[in-house]
């Protein structure tokens, strides 16, 4: 009789506990975004699917030194550097805009998220990147008939990334770019490339990054090569420091996609770094 009475007294407690458990299950967030596939805004040269958060302001300095092939005569390229200064701002959590200047080009760009990767849901992140650049290397002294519009180039990319594990992420970047002026008369102004890049995290703050772009309609007589870059990302807390080796000294999109001159097989590669500071 005492056992039955005890069970009757405990039934309400069991009922409330069951309701709390069900409520806890219902509170598991749905459509929760996966962690970003890349820590930096760029993999190396290729844009990553990472965007600036709303109202975040980035100041970015990028250097590409001269070719290491020069040896001691140019101190392995350190005597010759190209510098890019970039300002980047998150207008919203899904839209980032940027403006940059180097000796090679002025460029403005926008990057906007179409779909984030969802835990136990949508398998990839999809981001659109567009840029417009003004080529500083074309001079009227060498090209008397050069017009303002000849210096313009345009790039559109679809960035598709997936964070497979905590350590490994991969991205594909189908790309269209158009150069109003090409030095090779046989080269089409409208060009296509497929970029691929990856990140492997070796420690809490360090990762190895690689990216490559295959040019699909480069003319056979072209002197230019496909860009291949290998680097290390170091997260120092306040900023991301990226060090890398690449066969492209160009940093704006049309510059490295269509006009890479270095050759890994010949040791004609450039050391460089990207330094990002967020405010």
CSV table of C-alpha atoms in Angstrom, one decimal:
chain,number,residue,atom,x,y,z
A,1,UNK,CA,0.0,0.0,0.0
A,2,UNK,CA,2.8,2.4,0.8
A,3,UNK,CA,4.5,1.6,-2.5
A,4,UNK,CA,1.3,2.4,-4.5
A,5,UNK,CA,0.9,5.6,-2.5
A,6,UNK,CA,4.6,6.6,-3.3
A,7,UNK,CA,4.1,5.9,-7.0
A,8,UNK,CA,1.0,8.1,-7.1
A,9,UNK,CA,2.9,10.9,-5.4
A,10,UNK,CA,5.8,10.6,-7.9
A,11,UNK,CA,3.7,10.4,-11.1
A,12,UNK,CA,3.3,14.2,-11.4
A,13,UNK,CA,7.1,14.6,-11.1
A,14,UNK,CA,7.7,12.1,-13.8
A,15,UNK,CA,5.2,13.9,-16.1
A,16,UNK,CA,6.9,17.2,-15.5
A,17,UNK,CA,10.3,15.7,-16.2
A,18,UNK,CA,9.1,14.2,-19.4
A,19,UNK,CA,7.6,17.6,-20.6
A,20,UNK,CA,11.0,19.3,-19.7
A,21,UNK,CA,12.8,16.7,-21.8
A,22,UNK,CA,10.6,17.1,-24.8
A,23,UNK,CA,10.8,20.9,-24.5
A,24,UNK,CA,14.6,20.6,-24.5
A,25,UNK,CA,14.5,18.5,-27.7
A,26,UNK,CA,12.3,21.1,-29.3
A,27,UNK,CA,14.7,23.9,-28.4
A,28,UNK,CA,17.6,22.4,-30.5
A,29,UNK,CA,18.3,25.1,-33.1
A,30,UNK,CA,17.1,24.4,-36.6
A,31,UNK,CA,19.0,25.6,-39.7
A,32,UNK,CA,22.1,26.3,-37.6
A,33,UNK,CA,24.9,27.6,-39.8
A,34,UNK,CA,28.1,25.5,-39.9
A,35,UNK,CA,31.4,27.2,-38.9
A,36,UNK,CA,33.0,29.1,-41.8
A,37,UNK,CA,35.1,27.0,-44.1
A,38,UNK,CA,38.0,29.4,-44.2
A,39,UNK,CA,39.4,31.7,-41.6
A,40,UNK,CA,40.7,34.3,-44.0
A,41,UNK,CA,38.8,36.4,-46.6
A,42,UNK,CA,41.1,34.9,-49.2
A,43,UNK,CA,42.5,31.3,-49.5
A,44,UNK,CA,45.7,32.6,-51.0
A,45,UNK,CA,44.9,34.5,-54.2
A,46,UNK,CA,41.3,33.2,-54.6
A,47,UNK,CA,38.5,34.8,-52.6
A,48,UNK,CA,37.1,32.5,-49.9
A,49,UNK,CA,33.4,32.2,-48.9
A,50,UNK,CA,34.1,34.1,-45.7
A,51,UNK,CA,32.5,37.5,-45.5
A,52,UNK,CA,33.0,40.4,-43.0
A,53,UNK,CA,30.4,40.6,-40.3
A,54,UNK,CA,28.0,43.5,-40.3
A,55,UNK,CA,29.9,46.8,-39.6
A,56,UNK,CA,33.3,45.1,-39.5
A,57,UNK,CA,36.0,47.2,-41.1
A,58,UNK,CA,39.1,45.5,-42.5
A,59,UNK,CA,42.4,47.1,-43.4
A,60,UNK,CA,44.5,44.7,-45.6
A,61,UNK,CA,48.0,45.0,-46.8
A,62,UNK,CA,49.3,42.5,-49.4
A,63,UNK,CA,52.9,42.2,-50.6
A,64,UNK,CA,54.3,40.2,-53.5
A,65,UNK,CA,58.0,40.4,-53.7
A,66,UNK,CA,60.1,39.7,-56.8
A,67,UNK,CA,60.9,36.2,-58.1
A,68,UNK,CA,63.2,34.2,-55.9
A,69,UNK,CA,64.8,33.0,-59.2
A,70,UNK,CA,66.9,36.2,-59.0
A,71,UNK,CA,69.0,34.8,-56.1
A,72,UNK,CA,71.3,37.0,-54.2
A,73,UNK,CA,71.4,39.7,-56.9
A,74,UNK,CA,67.8,40.7,-55.9
A,75,UNK,CA,68.0,39.2,-52.4
A,76,UNK,CA,65.7,36.4,-53.6
A,77,UNK,CA,63.1,39.0,-54.7
A,78,UNK,CA,62.9,41.0,-51.6
A,79,UNK,CA,64.4,44.0,-53.3
A,80,UNK,CA,61.4,44.2,-55.7
A,81,UNK,CA,57.9,44.3,-54.2
A,82,UNK,CA,54.4,45.0,-55.4
A,83,UNK,CA,52.0,46.3,-52.6
A,84,UNK,CA,48.3,46.4,-52.5
A,85,UNK,CA,46.3,48.3,-49.9
A,86,UNK,CA,42.6,47.3,-49.4
A,87,UNK,CA,39.8,48.6,-47.3
A,88,UNK,CA,36.9,46.2,-46.8
A,89,UNK,CA,33.5,46.7,-45.0
A,90,UNK,CA,30.6,44.5,-44.0
A,91,UNK,CA,27.5,46.4,-45.0
A,92,UNK,CA,25.4,43.5,-43.7
A,93,UNK,CA,26.2,40.0,-42.6
A,94,UNK,CA,25.6,38.8,-46.2
A,95,UNK,CA,27.2,41.7,-48.2
A,96,UNK,CA,30.8,42.8,-48.1
A,97,UNK,CA,32.3,45.6,-50.2
A,98,UNK,CA,35.9,46.5,-50.8
A,99,UNK,CA,38.2,49.0,-52.6
A,100,UNK,CA,41.9,48.4,-53.3
A,101,UNK,CA,44.9,50.0,-55.0
A,102,UNK,CA,48.2,48.6,-56.1
A,103,UNK,CA,50.9,49.6,-58.6
A,104,UNK,CA,49.1,47.2,-61.0
A,105,UNK,CA,45.4,48.2,-60.6
A,106,UNK,CA,42.6,50.0,-58.8
A,107,UNK,CA,39.7,47.7,-58.1
A,108,UNK,CA,36.4,47.7,-56.3
A,109,UNK,CA,34.5,44.5,-55.4
A,110,UNK,CA,31.4,43.1,-53.8
A,111,UNK,CA,30.9,39.7,-52.2
A,112,UNK,CA,27.5,38.5,-51.1
A,113,UNK,CA,26.2,35.2,-49.6
A,114,UNK,CA,23.4,33.3,-51.4
A,115,UNK,CA,23.3,30.3,-49.1
A,116,UNK,CA,25.4,29.3,-46.0
A,117,UNK,CA,26.3,25.7,-45.2
A,118,UNK,CA,23.8,24.3,-42.7
A,119,UNK,CA,24.6,21.7,-40.0
A,120,UNK,CA,22.7,18.5,-40.9
A,121,UNK,CA,21.2,20.5,-43.8
A,122,UNK,CA,22.4,22.4,-46.9
A,123,UNK,CA,25.8,20.9,-47.6
A,124,UNK,CA,27.7,23.9,-49.0
A,125,UNK,CA,28.1,27.6,-48.8
A,126,UNK,CA,27.4,29.6,-52.0
A,127,UNK,CA,28.8,33.1,-52.4
A,128,UNK,CA,28.9,35.5,-55.4
A,129,UNK,CA,32.0,37.7,-56.0
A,130,UNK,CA,32.1,40.5,-58.6
A,131,UNK,CA,34.9,43.0,-59.2
A,132,UNK,CA,35.8,45.8,-61.6
A,133,UNK,CA,39.5,46.8,-62.0
A,134,UNK,CA,41.4,49.7,-63.7
A,135,UNK,CA,44.7,48.5,-65.1
A,136,UNK,CA,47.6,50.8,-64.1
A,137,UNK,CA,50.2,49.0,-66.1
A,138,UNK,CA,48.9,50.1,-69.5
A,139,UNK,CA,50.5,53.4,-70.5
A,140,UNK,CA,49.6,55.8,-73.3
A,141,UNK,CA,53.4,56.3,-73.9
A,142,UNK,CA,53.5,52.7,-75.1
A,143,UNK,CA,50.0,52.5,-76.6
A,144,UNK,CA,49.2,55.9,-78.2
A,145,UNK,CA,45.6,54.8,-79.1
A,146,UNK,CA,44.8,53.6,-75.6
A,147,UNK,CA,41.4,54.7,-74.3
A,148,UNK,CA,40.1,54.8,-70.8
A,149,UNK,CA,37.8,51.8,-71.3
A,150,UNK,CA,40.7,49.7,-72.6
A,151,UNK,CA,42.1,49.6,-69.0
A,152,UNK,CA,38.9,48.1,-67.5
A,153,UNK,CA,38.5,44.4,-66.6
A,154,UNK,CA,35.6,42.6,-65.0
A,155,UNK,CA,35.4,39.4,-62.9
A,156,UNK,CA,32.4,37.3,-61.8
A,157,UNK,CA,32.8,34.2,-59.6
A,158,UNK,CA,30.6,31.7,-57.9
A,159,UNK,CA,32.3,30.5,-54.8
A,160,UNK,CA,31.1,27.1,-53.5
A,161,UNK,CA,32.8,25.8,-50.3
A,162,UNK,CA,32.2,23.0,-47.8
A,163,UNK,CA,33.8,22.5,-44.4
A,164,UNK,CA,34.1,18.7,-44.4
A,165,UNK,CA,35.6,18.3,-41.0
A,166,UNK,CA,36.9,20.6,-38.3
A,167,UNK,CA,40.3,20.6,-40.1
A,168,UNK,CA,39.6,20.3,-43.8
A,169,UNK,CA,37.7,22.7,-46.1
A,170,UNK,CA,37.5,22.8,-49.9
A,171,UNK,CA,36.2,25.4,-52.4
A,172,UNK,CA,35.4,25.5,-56.1
A,173,UNK,CA,35.3,28.8,-58.0
A,174,UNK,CA,33.9,28.8,-61.5
A,175,UNK,CA,35.0,32.1,-63.0
A,176,UNK,CA,34.2,34.4,-65.9
A,177,UNK,CA,36.5,37.4,-66.5
A,178,UNK,CA,36.7,40.0,-69.3
A,179,UNK,CA,39.7,42.2,-70.2
A,180,UNK,CA,38.9,45.0,-72.6
A,181,UNK,CA,42.6,45.0,-73.7
A,182,UNK,CA,44.7,41.9,-74.2
A,183,UNK,CA,48.3,42.0,-75.4
A,184,UNK,CA,47.9,38.8,-77.5
A,185,UNK,CA,45.6,39.5,-80.5
A,186,UNK,CA,44.7,35.8,-80.6
A,187,UNK,CA,43.4,35.8,-77.0
A,188,UNK,CA,39.7,36.2,-76.5
A,189,UNK,CA,38.7,39.2,-74.3
A,190,UNK,CA,36.1,37.0,-72.5
A,191,UNK,CA,37.8,34.3,-70.6
A,192,UNK,CA,36.9,31.4,-68.3
A,193,UNK,CA,38.6,29.6,-65.5
A,194,UNK,CA,37.9,27.1,-62.7
A,195,UNK,CA,39.5,27.8,-59.4
A,196,UNK,CA,40.0,25.3,-56.6
A,197,UNK,CA,41.3,25.9,-53.1
A,198,UNK,CA,41.6,24.1,-49.8
A,199,UNK,CA,42.5,24.6,-46.2
A,200,UNK,CA,43.9,22.1,-43.7
A,201,UNK,CA,44.1,23.1,-40.1
A,202,UNK,CA,47.3,21.8,-38.4
A,203,UNK,CA,46.8,23.5,-35.1
A,204,UNK,CA,44.3,25.8,-33.3
A,205,UNK,CA,45.8,28.9,-35.0
A,206,UNK,CA,47.7,27.6,-38.0
A,207,UNK,CA,46.5,26.1,-41.3
A,208,UNK,CA,48.0,25.2,-44.7
A,209,UNK,CA,46.2,26.7,-47.7
A,210,UNK,CA,46.5,25.9,-51.4
A,211,UNK,CA,44.7,27.4,-54.4
A,212,UNK,CA,44.9,27.0,-58.2
A,213,UNK,CA,43.0,28.3,-61.2
A,214,UNK,CA,42.8,26.5,-64.5
A,215,UNK,CA,42.4,28.8,-67.5
A,216,UNK,CA,40.0,27.2,-70.0
A,217,UNK,CA,40.3,29.3,-73.1
A,218,UNK,CA,43.9,30.6,-73.0
A,219,UNK,CA,45.4,30.9,-76.5
A,220,UNK,CA,48.1,28.4,-77.3
A,221,UNK,CA,50.6,31.1,-78.1
A,222,UNK,CA,50.1,32.8,-74.7
A,223,UNK,CA,53.1,33.3,-72.5
A,224,UNK,CA,50.9,33.2,-69.3
A,225,UNK,CA,50.5,30.3,-66.9
A,226,UNK,CA,47.9,29.0,-64.5
A,227,UNK,CA,48.3,30.5,-61.0
A,228,UNK,CA,49.3,28.1,-58.2
A,229,UNK,CA,49.8,29.2,-54.7
A,230,UNK,CA,50.7,27.5,-51.4
A,231,UNK,CA,50.6,29.3,-48.1
A,232,UNK,CA,50.3,29.3,-44.3
A,233,UNK,CA,47.6,31.1,-42.3
A,234,UNK,CA,48.4,32.3,-38.8
A,235,UNK,CA,45.6,33.5,-36.6
A,236,UNK,CA,47.1,35.9,-34.1
A,237,UNK,CA,43.7,36.9,-32.5
A,238,UNK,CA,43.6,40.5,-33.8
A,239,UNK,CA,44.4,39.6,-37.4
A,240,UNK,CA,45.1,36.9,-39.9
A,241,UNK,CA,48.7,36.7,-41.2
A,242,UNK,CA,49.0,34.8,-44.5
A,243,UNK,CA,52.5,33.9,-45.9
A,244,UNK,CA,52.7,32.1,-49.2
A,245,UNK,CA,54.7,31.2,-52.4
A,246,UNK,CA,53.0,31.8,-55.7
A,247,UNK,CA,53.8,32.0,-59.4
A,248,UNK,CA,51.7,35.2,-59.7
A,249,UNK,CA,52.8,38.6,-58.7
A,250,UNK,CA,49.4,40.0,-59.6
A,251,UNK,CA,46.9,40.4,-56.8
A,252,UNK,CA,43.7,41.7,-58.4
A,253,UNK,CA,41.6,38.9,-60.0
A,254,UNK,CA,42.2,39.6,-63.7
A,255,UNK,CA,45.9,40.1,-62.9
A,256,UNK,CA,46.5,36.6,-61.5
A,257,UNK,CA,43.9,34.7,-63.5
A,258,UNK,CA,44.9,35.9,-66.9
A,259,UNK,CA,48.4,37.3,-66.6
A,260,UNK,CA,50.5,35.0,-64.4
A,261,UNK,CA,54.1,34.9,-65.7
A,262,UNK,CA,55.9,32.7,-63.1
A,263,UNK,CA,56.7,29.1,-63.6
A,264,UNK,CA,57.0,26.7,-60.7
A,265,UNK,CA,59.0,24.2,-62.8
A,266,UNK,CA,61.7,26.8,-63.4
A,267,UNK,CA,61.7,28.2,-59.8
A,268,UNK,CA,60.2,31.4,-61.1
A,269,UNK,CA,58.0,32.0,-58.0
A,270,UNK,CA,57.2,34.9,-55.6
A,271,UNK,CA,57.1,35.1,-51.9
A,272,UNK,CA,54.4,37.2,-50.4
A,273,UNK,CA,52.0,37.8,-47.6
A,274,UNK,CA,48.5,39.2,-46.8
A,275,UNK,CA,48.0,40.9,-43.5
A,276,UNK,CA,44.4,41.6,-42.3
A,277,UNK,CA,43.4,43.8,-39.4
A,278,UNK,CA,39.8,44.0,-38.4
A,279,UNK,CA,38.2,46.9,-36.5
